[in-house]
Amino acid sequence: MLFRQLEYFVAVAQERHFARAAERCYVSQPALSAAIAKLERELNVTLINRGHSFEGLTPEGERLVVWAKRILAEHDAFKAEVHAVQSGIAGTLRLGTVPTASTTASLVLSTFCSAHPLAKVQISSRLATTELYRRLHEFELDAVIAHPAPEAGQDVALVPLYEEQYVLLARADMFPPGARVMRWPDAAQLPLALLTQDMRDRQVIDAAFAEHDITVRPQVETDSVASLFAQVANGNWATIVPHTWLWMTPARGEIRAVELVDPVLRAPIALATNATGPGSPVARALVASAQRLALDEFFDAQLRGLTQAR
């Protein structure tokens, strides 16, 4: 059995199409099909249901694709480990973040990239928590910055990074004079733009309103925090965002931010890596960089500065 055969098989399983898998692997379709057929003969099982085209994996194929992804990931990690010993950490770190952590990731990456200048980073920041953990489990991402969740499972190692608090962001004339905090029921009376309901932060926000038997129906929903800031800047809406966004896009001029209370919510954010096998050197290096940070202190200082200025 060759690694190339496993690569071809995983490509077919993911693309669900022989021609697209062959194009992805830079081989001809006959060569790809022949390699998979040889793999089936070596294992003495049928892995793919074939008709005129791909018709899905057999039960044996479904099981093998899980092992194949793990074998290929550990093979890549071993090659990266050898390179790291010889030349230092290099390669590409594939990082996924929930939308609300897309900016705070830069604080983690600044330390990481300074320590490992040969490394490159690819960031996916528009994915829900469930999808992030799925890609981490299937070795499509090296690390994830997200809320700890049941989807993480036991095969994931979590390093706490910070806790989100929630602030209301709106035009100054939407607040009572001198207000530094606002209750959730009062926030519900404002025209709101919020994240979409599949986002974990939106679910936390909805739960806070539910404590007061309130169901909010925002006029605008988006999967982008930057888009929420744009709605507020337009002047027609208020929004609720984690306080961790204030350091990069501080409230200024006619835009204000106040803390939400009753209840005061804290939602933990963690750095997650795959705990099966030795793991990739870039992921371990990122964890080491993250563990040296004190992000809670940084974000809390930003929030204190905001409230004391009003």
C-alpha atoms as a PDB file:
ATOM      1  CA  MET A   1       0.000   0.000   0.000  1.00  0.00           C
ATOM      2  CA  LEU A   2       1.382   3.399  -1.035  1.00  0.00           C
ATOM      3  CA  PHE A   3       0.597   6.831   0.390  1.00  0.00           C
ATOM      4  CA  ARG A   4      -0.303   7.878  -3.150  1.00  0.00           C
ATOM      5  CA  GLN A   5      -3.088   5.280  -3.266  1.00  0.00           C
ATOM      6  CA  LEU A   6      -4.540   6.628  -0.030  1.00  0.00           C
ATOM      7  CA  GLU A   7      -4.307  10.209  -1.316  1.00  0.00           C
ATOM      8  CA  TYR A   8      -6.225   9.248  -4.464  1.00  0.00           C
ATOM      9  CA  PHE A   9      -8.858   7.376  -2.454  1.00  0.00           C
ATOM     10  CA  VAL A  10      -9.402  10.290  -0.038  1.00  0.00           C
ATOM     11  CA  ALA A  11      -9.657  12.704  -2.980  1.00  0.00           C
ATOM     12  CA  VAL A  12     -12.404  10.580  -4.585  1.00  0.00           C
ATOM     13  CA  ALA A  13     -14.235  10.307  -1.262  1.00  0.00           C
ATOM     14  CA  GLN A  14     -14.160  14.093  -0.803  1.00  0.00           C
ATOM     15  CA  GLU A  15     -14.849  15.125  -4.396  1.00  0.00           C
ATOM     16  CA  ARG A  16     -17.377  12.302  -5.006  1.00  0.00           C
ATOM     17  CA  HIS A  17     -16.284  12.383  -8.629  1.00  0.00           C
ATOM     18  CA  PHE A  18     -13.400  10.543 -10.312  1.00  0.00           C
ATOM     19  CA  ALA A  19     -12.522  13.236 -12.847  1.00  0.00           C
ATOM     20  CA  ARG A  20     -12.436  16.036 -10.268  1.00  0.00           C
ATOM     21  CA  ALA A  21     -10.367  13.869  -7.917  1.00  0.00           C
ATOM     22  CA  ALA A  22      -7.885  13.129 -10.698  1.00  0.00           C
ATOM     23  CA  GLU A  23      -7.606  16.834 -11.529  1.00  0.00           C
ATOM     24  CA  ARG A  24      -7.037  17.652  -7.856  1.00  0.00           C
ATOM     25  CA  CYS A  25      -4.262  15.035  -7.638  1.00  0.00           C
ATOM     26  CA  TYR A  26      -2.668  16.105 -10.959  1.00  0.00           C
ATOM     27  CA  VAL A  27      -2.988  12.639 -12.532  1.00  0.00           C
ATOM     28  CA  SER A  28      -5.053  11.162 -15.321  1.00  0.00           C
ATOM     29  CA  GLN A  29      -8.382   9.573 -14.425  1.00  0.00           C
ATOM     30  CA  PRO A  30      -7.255   6.094 -15.626  1.00  0.00           C
ATOM     31  CA  ALA A  31      -4.134   6.295 -13.430  1.00  0.00           C
ATOM     32  CA  LEU A  32      -6.214   7.303 -10.407  1.00  0.00           C
ATOM     33  CA  SER A  33      -8.775   4.553 -10.999  1.00  0.00           C
ATOM     34  CA  ALA A  34      -6.027   1.954 -11.456  1.00  0.00           C
ATOM     35  CA  ALA A  35      -4.341   2.974  -8.177  1.00  0.00           C
ATOM     36  CA  ILE A  36      -7.605   2.675  -6.238  1.00  0.00           C
ATOM     37  CA  ALA A  37      -8.391  -0.667  -7.877  1.00  0.00           C
ATOM     38  CA  LYS A  38      -4.946  -1.912  -6.793  1.00  0.00           C
ATOM     39  CA  LEU A  39      -5.659  -0.703  -3.235  1.00  0.00           C
ATOM     40  CA  GLU A  40      -8.902  -2.685  -3.250  1.00  0.00           C
ATOM     41  CA  ARG A  41      -7.078  -5.818  -4.423  1.00  0.00           C
ATOM     42  CA  GLU A  42      -4.431  -5.422  -1.712  1.00  0.00           C
ATOM     43  CA  LEU A  43      -7.101  -5.059   0.984  1.00  0.00           C
ATOM     44  CA  ASN A  44      -9.422  -7.621  -0.631  1.00  0.00           C
ATOM     45  CA  VAL A  45     -12.447  -5.339  -0.254  1.00  0.00           C
ATOM     46  CA  THR A  46     -14.565  -3.101  -2.472  1.00  0.00           C
ATOM     47  CA  LEU A  47     -14.169   0.502  -1.336  1.00  0.00           C
ATOM     48  CA  ILE A  48     -16.273   2.392  -3.879  1.00  0.00           C
ATOM     49  CA  ASN A  49     -19.680   1.636  -5.362  1.00  0.00           C
ATOM     50  CA  ARG A  50     -19.296   2.106  -9.092  1.00  0.00           C
ATOM     51  CA  GLY A  51     -21.860   2.416 -11.840  1.00  0.00           C
ATOM     52  CA  HIS A  52     -21.399   4.750 -14.736  1.00  0.00           C
ATOM     53  CA  SER A  53     -19.902   7.117 -12.182  1.00  0.00           C
ATOM     54  CA  PHE A  54     -19.110   7.407  -8.469  1.00  0.00           C
ATOM     55  CA  GLU A  55     -22.058   6.089  -6.429  1.00  0.00           C
ATOM     56  CA  GLY A  56     -20.687   6.418  -2.907  1.00  0.00           C
ATOM     57  CA  LEU A  57     -18.392   4.492  -0.580  1.00  0.00           C
ATOM     58  CA  THR A  58     -19.045   0.996   0.670  1.00  0.00           C
ATOM     59  CA  PRO A  59     -19.151   0.463   4.465  1.00  0.00           C
ATOM     60  CA  GLU A  60     -15.526  -0.666   4.232  1.00  0.00           C
ATOM     61  CA  GLY A  61     -14.699   2.457   2.250  1.00  0.00           C
ATOM     62  CA  GLU A  62     -16.363   4.705   4.825  1.00  0.00           C
ATOM     63  CA  ARG A  63     -14.224   3.125   7.514  1.00  0.00           C
ATOM     64  CA  LEU A  64     -11.001   3.297   5.510  1.00  0.00           C
ATOM     65  CA  VAL A  65     -11.386   6.981   4.648  1.00  0.00           C
ATOM     66  CA  VAL A  66     -11.243   7.831   8.364  1.00  0.00           C
ATOM     67  CA  TRP A  67      -8.002   5.868   8.786  1.00  0.00           C
ATOM     68  CA  ALA A  68      -6.583   7.163   5.520  1.00  0.00           C
ATOM     69  CA  LYS A  69      -7.013  10.803   6.567  1.00  0.00           C
ATOM     70  CA  ARG A  70      -5.272  10.066   9.856  1.00  0.00           C
ATOM     71  CA  ILE A  71      -2.423   8.163   8.184  1.00  0.00           C
ATOM     72  CA  LEU A  72      -1.854  10.954   5.652  1.00  0.00           C
ATOM     73  CA  ALA A  73      -1.996  13.623   8.360  1.00  0.00           C
ATOM     74  CA  GLU A  74       0.596  11.805  10.463  1.00  0.00           C
ATOM     75  CA  HIS A  75       2.751  11.252   7.378  1.00  0.00           C
ATOM     76  CA  ASP A  76       2.686  14.998   6.661  1.00  0.00           C
ATOM     77  CA  ALA A  77       3.385  15.729  10.336  1.00  0.00           C
ATOM     78  CA  PHE A  78       6.405  13.418  10.301  1.00  0.00           C
ATOM     79  CA  LYS A  79       7.848  15.142   7.230  1.00  0.00           C
ATOM     80  CA  ALA A  80       7.269  18.519   8.858  1.00  0.00           C
ATOM     81  CA  GLU A  81       8.899  17.259  12.070  1.00  0.00           C
ATOM     82  CA  VAL A  82      12.047  16.246  10.188  1.00  0.00           C
ATOM     83  CA  HIS A  83      12.137  19.604   8.423  1.00  0.00           C
ATOM     84  CA  ALA A  84      11.647  21.431  11.730  1.00  0.00           C
ATOM     85  CA  VAL A  85      14.635  19.638  13.249  1.00  0.00           C
ATOM     86  CA  GLN A  86      16.767  20.560  10.259  1.00  0.00           C
ATOM     87  CA  SER A  87      15.588  24.096   9.484  1.00  0.00           C
ATOM     88  CA  GLY A  88      13.075  25.252  12.090  1.00  0.00           C
ATOM     89  CA  ILE A  89       9.278  25.421  11.998  1.00  0.00           C
ATOM     90  CA  ALA A  90       8.063  25.969   8.435  1.00  0.00           C
ATOM     91  CA  GLY A  91       5.128  24.861   6.335  1.00  0.00           C
ATOM     92  CA  THR A  92       1.597  26.255   6.443  1.00  0.00           C
ATOM     93  CA  LEU A  93      -0.564  26.553   9.547  1.00  0.00           C
ATOM     94  CA  ARG A  94      -4.238  26.028   8.621  1.00  0.00           C
ATOM     95  CA  LEU A  95      -6.183  27.969  11.250  1.00  0.00           C
ATOM     96  CA  GLY A  96      -9.952  28.188  11.571  1.00  0.00           C
ATOM     97  CA  THR A  97     -11.768  30.746  13.717  1.00  0.00           C
ATOM     98  CA  VAL A  98     -15.350  31.594  14.538  1.00  0.00           C
ATOM     99  CA  PRO A  99     -16.237  35.016  13.044  1.00  0.00           C
ATOM    100  CA  THR A 100     -16.063  36.823  16.388  1.00  0.00           C
ATOM    101  CA  ALA A 101     -12.483  35.580  16.939  1.00  0.00           C
ATOM    102  CA  SER A 102     -11.212  36.509  13.484  1.00  0.00           C
ATOM    103  CA  THR A 103      -9.490  39.666  14.746  1.00  0.00           C
ATOM    104  CA  THR A 104      -8.179  38.298  18.039  1.00  0.00           C
ATOM    105  CA  ALA A 105      -6.467  35.544  16.067  1.00  0.00           C
ATOM    106  CA  SER A 106      -4.008  38.209  14.919  1.00  0.00           C
ATOM    107  CA  LEU A 107      -2.786  38.646  18.490  1.00  0.00           C
ATOM    108  CA  VAL A 108      -1.991  34.928  18.732  1.00  0.00           C
ATOM    109  CA  LEU A 109      -0.455  34.821  15.270  1.00  0.00           C
ATOM    110  CA  SER A 110       1.754  37.843  15.915  1.00  0.00           C
ATOM    111  CA  THR A 111       3.624  35.936  18.616  1.00  0.00           C
ATOM    112  CA  PHE A 112       3.670  32.729  16.545  1.00  0.00           C
ATOM    113  CA  CYS A 113       4.963  34.339  13.344  1.00  0.00           C
ATOM    114  CA  SER A 114       7.603  36.352  15.181  1.00  0.00           C
ATOM    115  CA  ALA A 115       8.981  33.144  16.674  1.00  0.00           C
ATOM    116  CA  HIS A 116       8.705  31.178  13.405  1.00  0.00           C
ATOM    117  CA  PRO A 117       9.304  33.510  10.447  1.00  0.00           C
ATOM    118  CA  LEU A 118       9.459  30.641   7.934  1.00  0.00           C
ATOM    119  CA  ALA A 119       5.894  29.544   8.679  1.00  0.00           C
ATOM    120  CA  LYS A 120       2.889  30.658   6.635  1.00  0.00           C
ATOM    121  CA  VAL A 121      -0.718  30.909   7.810  1.00  0.00           C
ATOM    122  CA  GLN A 122      -4.053  30.308   6.082  1.00  0.00           C
ATOM    123  CA  ILE A 123      -7.124  31.508   8.033  1.00  0.00           C
ATOM    124  CA  SER A 124     -10.737  30.399   7.564  1.00  0.00           C
ATOM    125  CA  SER A 125     -12.940  32.790   9.553  1.00  0.00           C
ATOM    126  CA  ARG A 126     -16.507  32.440   8.268  1.00  0.00           C
ATOM    127  CA  LEU A 127     -17.334  28.970   9.620  1.00  0.00           C
ATOM    128  CA  ALA A 128     -19.713  27.907  12.382  1.00  0.00           C
ATOM    129  CA  THR A 129     -18.315  26.078  15.413  1.00  0.00           C
ATOM    130  CA  THR A 130     -19.684  22.702  14.296  1.00  0.00           C
ATOM    131  CA  GLU A 131     -17.962  22.951  10.912  1.00  0.00           C
ATOM    132  CA  LEU A 132     -14.679  24.092  12.456  1.00  0.00           C
ATOM    133  CA  TYR A 133     -14.518  21.060  14.743  1.00  0.00           C
ATOM    134  CA  ARG A 134     -15.496  18.744  11.864  1.00  0.00           C
ATOM    135  CA  ARG A 135     -12.591  20.015   9.780  1.00  0.00           C
ATOM    136  CA  LEU A 136     -10.248  19.718  12.756  1.00  0.00           C
ATOM    137  CA  HIS A 137     -11.299  16.090  13.330  1.00  0.00           C
ATOM    138  CA  GLU A 138     -10.791  15.292   9.656  1.00  0.00           C
ATOM    139  CA  PHE A 139      -7.320  16.913   9.590  1.00  0.00           C
ATOM    140  CA  GLU A 140      -8.429  19.669   7.216  1.00  0.00           C
ATOM    141  CA  LEU A 141      -7.394  22.276   9.812  1.00  0.00           C
ATOM    142  CA  ASP A 142      -4.401  22.253  12.162  1.00  0.00           C
ATOM    143  CA  ALA A 143      -5.967  24.418  14.862  1.00  0.00           C
ATOM    144  CA  VAL A 144      -9.218  26.178  15.672  1.00  0.00           C
ATOM    145  CA  ILE A 145     -10.073  29.242  17.783  1.00  0.00           C
ATOM    146  CA  ALA A 146     -13.650  28.755  18.929  1.00  0.00           C
ATOM    147  CA  HIS A 147     -16.042  28.238  21.808  1.00  0.00           C
ATOM    148  CA  PRO A 148     -15.560  24.903  23.594  1.00  0.00           C
ATOM    149  CA  ALA A 149     -18.517  22.783  22.518  1.00  0.00           C
ATOM    150  CA  PRO A 150     -19.779  19.180  22.637  1.00  0.00           C
ATOM    151  CA  GLU A 151     -18.766  18.852  18.986  1.00  0.00           C
ATOM    152  CA  ALA A 152     -15.138  19.091  20.061  1.00  0.00           C
ATOM    153  CA  GLY A 153     -15.222  15.546  21.430  1.00  0.00           C
ATOM    154  CA  GLN A 154     -12.516  13.748  23.355  1.00  0.00           C
ATOM    155  CA  ASP A 155      -9.967  13.831  20.536  1.00  0.00           C
ATOM    156  CA  VAL A 156      -9.434  17.581  20.868  1.00  0.00           C
ATOM    157  CA  ALA A 157      -7.008  19.388  23.188  1.00  0.00           C
ATOM    158  CA  LEU A 158      -8.242  22.791  24.403  1.00  0.00           C
ATOM    159  CA  VAL A 159      -6.101  25.695  25.612  1.00  0.00           C
ATOM    160  CA  PRO A 160      -8.190  28.527  27.169  1.00  0.00           C
ATOM    161  CA  LEU A 161      -7.440  31.892  25.532  1.00  0.00           C
ATOM    162  CA  TYR A 162      -9.900  34.412  26.985  1.00  0.00           C
ATOM    163  CA  GLU A 163     -13.557  35.002  27.861  1.00  0.00           C
ATOM    164  CA  GLU A 164     -15.873  37.130  25.733  1.00  0.00           C
ATOM    165  CA  GLN A 165     -18.149  39.690  27.355  1.00  0.00           C
ATOM    166  CA  TYR A 166     -20.953  41.375  25.453  1.00  0.00           C
ATOM    167  CA  VAL A 167     -21.464  45.053  24.706  1.00  0.00           C
ATOM    168  CA  LEU A 168     -24.184  46.966  22.925  1.00  0.00           C
ATOM    169  CA  LEU A 169     -22.897  49.178  20.126  1.00  0.00           C
ATOM    170  CA  ALA A 170     -25.104  51.994  18.796  1.00  0.00           C
ATOM    171  CA  ARG A 171     -25.420  55.702  18.066  1.00  0.00           C
ATOM    172  CA  ALA A 172     -25.068  57.823  21.178  1.00  0.00           C
ATOM    173  CA  ASP A 173     -28.652  59.103  20.902  1.00  0.00           C
ATOM    174  CA  MET A 174     -29.980  55.545  21.370  1.00  0.00           C
ATOM    175  CA  PHE A 175     -28.660  55.488  24.973  1.00  0.00           C
ATOM    176  CA  PRO A 176     -29.919  57.318  28.072  1.00  0.00           C
ATOM    177  CA  PRO A 177     -27.566  60.241  28.922  1.00  0.00           C
ATOM    178  CA  GLY A 178     -24.481  59.052  30.835  1.00  0.00           C
ATOM    179  CA  ALA A 179     -25.375  55.359  30.548  1.00  0.00           C
ATOM    180  CA  ARG A 180     -22.465  52.951  31.095  1.00  0.00           C
ATOM    181  CA  VAL A 181     -24.470  49.726  31.208  1.00  0.00           C
ATOM    182  CA  MET A 182     -27.737  48.468  29.763  1.00  0.00           C
ATOM    183  CA  ARG A 183     -30.042  45.600  30.714  1.00  0.00           C
ATOM    184  CA  TRP A 184     -30.905  42.988  28.113  1.00  0.00           C
ATOM    185  CA  PRO A 185     -34.654  43.820  28.153  1.00  0.00           C
ATOM    186  CA  ASP A 186     -33.801  47.454  27.342  1.00  0.00           C
ATOM    187  CA  ALA A 187     -31.515  46.359  24.527  1.00  0.00           C
ATOM    188  CA  ALA A 188     -34.384  44.321  23.053  1.00  0.00           C
ATOM    189  CA  GLN A 189     -36.346  47.554  22.506  1.00  0.00           C
ATOM    190  CA  LEU A 190     -33.761  48.868  20.041  1.00  0.00           C
ATOM    191  CA  PRO A 191     -33.650  48.087  16.290  1.00  0.00           C
ATOM    192  CA  LEU A 192     -31.082  45.283  16.223  1.00  0.00           C
ATOM    193  CA  ALA A 193     -28.691  43.793  13.690  1.00  0.00           C
ATOM    194  CA  LEU A 194     -27.265  40.487  14.934  1.00  0.00           C
ATOM    195  CA  LEU A 195     -25.252  37.474  13.864  1.00  0.00           C
ATOM    196  CA  THR A 196     -27.125  34.597  12.233  1.00  0.00           C
ATOM    197  CA  GLN A 197     -28.689  31.946  14.456  1.00  0.00           C
ATOM    198  CA  ASP A 198     -26.200  29.214  13.511  1.00  0.00           C
ATOM    199  CA  MET A 199     -23.388  31.238  15.115  1.00  0.00           C
ATOM    200  CA  ARG A 200     -22.479  30.337  18.699  1.00  0.00           C
ATOM    201  CA  ASP A 201     -22.361  33.986  19.844  1.00  0.00           C
ATOM    202  CA  ARG A 202     -25.905  34.535  18.573  1.00  0.00           C
ATOM    203  CA  GLN A 203     -27.041  31.484  20.533  1.00  0.00           C
ATOM    204  CA  VAL A 204     -25.449  32.936  23.695  1.00  0.00           C
ATOM    205  CA  ILE A 205     -27.181  36.270  23.020  1.00  0.00           C
ATOM    206  CA  ASP A 206     -30.562  34.589  22.442  1.00  0.00           C
ATOM    207  CA  ALA A 207     -30.164  32.661  25.709  1.00  0.00           C
ATOM    208  CA  ALA A 208     -29.579  35.927  27.599  1.00  0.00           C
ATOM    209  CA  PHE A 209     -32.767  37.417  26.179  1.00  0.00           C
ATOM    210  CA  ALA A 210     -34.626  34.167  26.940  1.00  0.00           C
ATOM    211  CA  GLU A 211     -33.815  34.608  30.646  1.00  0.00           C
ATOM    212  CA  HIS A 212     -36.262  37.534  30.464  1.00  0.00           C
ATOM    213  CA  ASP A 213     -38.760  35.586  28.281  1.00  0.00           C
ATOM    214  CA  ILE A 214     -37.769  37.716  25.280  1.00  0.00           C
ATOM    215  CA  THR A 215     -37.332  36.457  21.719  1.00  0.00           C
ATOM    216  CA  VAL A 216     -35.596  38.971  19.478  1.00  0.00           C
ATOM    217  CA  ARG A 217     -36.258  39.169  15.757  1.00  0.00           C
ATOM    218  CA  PRO A 218     -33.564  41.404  14.278  1.00  0.00           C
ATOM    219  CA  GLN A 219     -34.253  43.133  10.995  1.00  0.00           C
ATOM    220  CA  VAL A 220     -30.708  42.402   9.802  1.00  0.00           C
ATOM    221  CA  GLU A 221     -28.757  39.153  10.298  1.00  0.00           C
ATOM    222  CA  THR A 222     -25.225  38.463   9.045  1.00  0.00           C
ATOM    223  CA  ASP A 223     -22.358  36.017   9.579  1.00  0.00           C
ATOM    224  CA  SER A 224     -19.838  38.883   9.638  1.00  0.00           C
ATOM    225  CA  VAL A 225     -19.006  41.045  12.665  1.00  0.00           C
ATOM    226  CA  ALA A 226     -17.513  43.643  10.315  1.00  0.00           C
ATOM    227  CA  SER A 227     -20.911  43.849   8.637  1.00  0.00           C
ATOM    228  CA  LEU A 228     -22.537  44.497  12.030  1.00  0.00           C
ATOM    229  CA  PHE A 229     -20.205  47.451  12.593  1.00  0.00           C
ATOM    230  CA  ALA A 230     -21.202  48.775   9.167  1.00  0.00           C
ATOM    231  CA  GLN A 231     -24.901  48.588  10.080  1.00  0.00           C
ATOM    232  CA  VAL A 232     -24.239  50.598  13.242  1.00  0.00           C
ATOM    233  CA  ALA A 233     -22.133  53.145  11.353  1.00  0.00           C
ATOM    234  CA  ASN A 234     -25.048  53.598   8.954  1.00  0.00           C
ATOM    235  CA  GLY A 235     -27.031  54.834  11.937  1.00  0.00           C
ATOM    236  CA  ASN A 236     -30.168  52.699  11.687  1.00  0.00           C
ATOM    237  CA  TRP A 237     -29.339  49.787  13.972  1.00  0.00           C
ATOM    238  CA  ALA A 238     -27.743  48.780  17.238  1.00  0.00           C
ATOM    239  CA  THR A 239     -25.828  45.536  17.604  1.00  0.00           C
ATOM    240  CA  ILE A 240     -24.393  43.214  20.255  1.00  0.00           C
ATOM    241  CA  VAL A 241     -20.790  42.075  19.894  1.00  0.00           C
ATOM    242  CA  PRO A 242     -18.058  40.615  22.103  1.00  0.00           C
ATOM    243  CA  HIS A 243     -15.910  43.222  23.844  1.00  0.00           C
ATOM    244  CA  THR A 244     -12.888  41.637  22.161  1.00  0.00           C
ATOM    245  CA  TRP A 245     -13.693  43.617  18.990  1.00  0.00           C
ATOM    246  CA  LEU A 246     -13.357  46.997  20.672  1.00  0.00           C
ATOM    247  CA  TRP A 247      -9.541  47.095  20.624  1.00  0.00           C
ATOM    248  CA  MET A 248      -9.496  47.040  16.821  1.00  0.00           C
ATOM    249  CA  THR A 249     -12.646  49.047  16.062  1.00  0.00           C
ATOM    250  CA  PRO A 250     -13.158  51.284  19.088  1.00  0.00           C
ATOM    251  CA  ALA A 251     -16.332  53.284  19.600  1.00  0.00           C
ATOM    252  CA  ARG A 252     -15.736  56.901  18.606  1.00  0.00           C
ATOM    253  CA  GLY A 253     -17.642  60.041  17.705  1.00  0.00           C
ATOM    254  CA  GLU A 254     -21.372  59.366  17.503  1.00  0.00           C
ATOM    255  CA  ILE A 255     -20.931  55.606  18.132  1.00  0.00           C
ATOM    256  CA  ARG A 256     -20.875  54.332  21.706  1.00  0.00           C
ATOM    257  CA  ALA A 257     -20.559  50.976  23.428  1.00  0.00           C
ATOM    258  CA  VAL A 258     -21.955  49.998  26.839  1.00  0.00           C
ATOM    259  CA  GLU A 259     -21.761  46.773  28.837  1.00  0.00           C
ATOM    260  CA  LEU A 260     -24.806  44.501  28.917  1.00  0.00           C
ATOM    261  CA  VAL A 261     -25.885  43.370  32.387  1.00  0.00           C
ATOM    262  CA  ASP A 262     -28.573  41.282  34.048  1.00  0.00           C
ATOM    263  CA  PRO A 263     -27.028  38.921  33.272  1.00  0.00           C
ATOM    264  CA  VAL A 264     -23.354  39.706  32.694  1.00  0.00           C
ATOM    265  CA  LEU A 265     -22.312  36.952  30.323  1.00  0.00           C
ATOM    266  CA  ARG A 266     -18.894  35.384  29.853  1.00  0.00           C
ATOM    267  CA  ALA A 267     -18.314  32.973  26.978  1.00  0.00           C
ATOM    268  CA  PRO A 268     -14.958  31.142  26.922  1.00  0.00           C
ATOM    269  CA  ILE A 269     -12.842  30.981  23.770  1.00  0.00           C
ATOM    270  CA  ALA A 270     -10.167  28.308  23.399  1.00  0.00           C
ATOM    271  CA  LEU A 271      -7.465  27.199  21.004  1.00  0.00           C
ATOM    272  CA  ALA A 272      -8.276  23.644  19.885  1.00  0.00           C
ATOM    273  CA  THR A 273      -5.909  21.143  18.276  1.00  0.00           C
ATOM    274  CA  ASN A 274      -6.291  17.512  17.314  1.00  0.00           C
ATOM    275  CA  ALA A 275      -5.152  15.333  20.210  1.00  0.00           C
ATOM    276  CA  THR A 276      -4.775  12.113  18.202  1.00  0.00           C
ATOM    277  CA  GLY A 277      -1.223  11.182  17.269  1.00  0.00           C
ATOM    278  CA  PRO A 278       1.818  13.413  17.711  1.00  0.00           C
ATOM    279  CA  GLY A 279       0.189  16.346  15.903  1.00  0.00           C
ATOM    280  CA  SER A 280       1.800  18.764  13.494  1.00  0.00           C
ATOM    281  CA  PRO A 281       4.813  20.857  14.533  1.00  0.00           C
ATOM    282  CA  VAL A 282       3.087  24.084  13.446  1.00  0.00           C
ATOM    283  CA  ALA A 283       0.080  23.308  15.664  1.00  0.00           C
ATOM    284  CA  ARG A 284       2.298  22.569  18.666  1.00  0.00           C
ATOM    285  CA  ALA A 285       4.234  25.776  18.038  1.00  0.00           C
ATOM    286  CA  LEU A 286       0.991  27.771  17.905  1.00  0.00           C
ATOM    287  CA  VAL A 287      -0.139  26.281  21.221  1.00  0.00           C
ATOM    288  CA  ALA A 288       3.205  27.188  22.815  1.00  0.00           C
ATOM    289  CA  SER A 289       2.855  30.780  21.564  1.00  0.00           C
ATOM    290  CA  ALA A 290      -0.749  31.062  22.786  1.00  0.00           C
ATOM    291  CA  GLN A 291       0.093  29.815  26.265  1.00  0.00           C
ATOM    292  CA  ARG A 292       2.419  32.792  26.780  1.00  0.00           C
ATOM    293  CA  LEU A 293      -0.345  35.356  26.202  1.00  0.00           C
ATOM    294  CA  ALA A 294      -2.579  37.125  28.744  1.00  0.00           C
ATOM    295  CA  LEU A 295      -5.474  38.056  26.478  1.00  0.00           C
ATOM    296  CA  ASP A 296      -8.089  38.403  29.224  1.00  0.00           C
ATOM    297  CA  GLU A 297      -6.035  41.157  30.845  1.00  0.00           C
ATOM    298  CA  PHE A 298      -5.627  42.917  27.501  1.00  0.00           C
ATOM    299  CA  PHE A 299      -9.332  42.846  26.590  1.00  0.00           C
ATOM    300  CA  ASP A 300     -10.535  43.720  30.093  1.00  0.00           C
ATOM    301  CA  ALA A 301      -8.282  46.785  30.072  1.00  0.00           C
ATOM    302  CA  GLN A 302      -9.878  47.863  26.784  1.00  0.00           C
ATOM    303  CA  LEU A 303     -13.347  47.514  28.299  1.00  0.00           C
ATOM    304  CA  ARG A 304     -12.419  49.401  31.491  1.00  0.00           C
ATOM    305  CA  GLY A 305     -10.973  52.224  29.424  1.00  0.00           C
ATOM    306  CA  LEU A 306     -14.197  52.411  27.440  1.00  0.00           C
ATOM    307  CA  THR A 307     -16.529  52.637  30.429  1.00  0.00           C
ATOM    308  CA  GLN A 308     -14.330  55.012  32.417  1.00  0.00           C
ATOM    309  CA  ALA A 309     -14.199  57.391  29.481  1.00  0.00           C
ATOM    310  CA  ARG A 310     -17.986  57.940  29.585  1.00  0.00           C
END
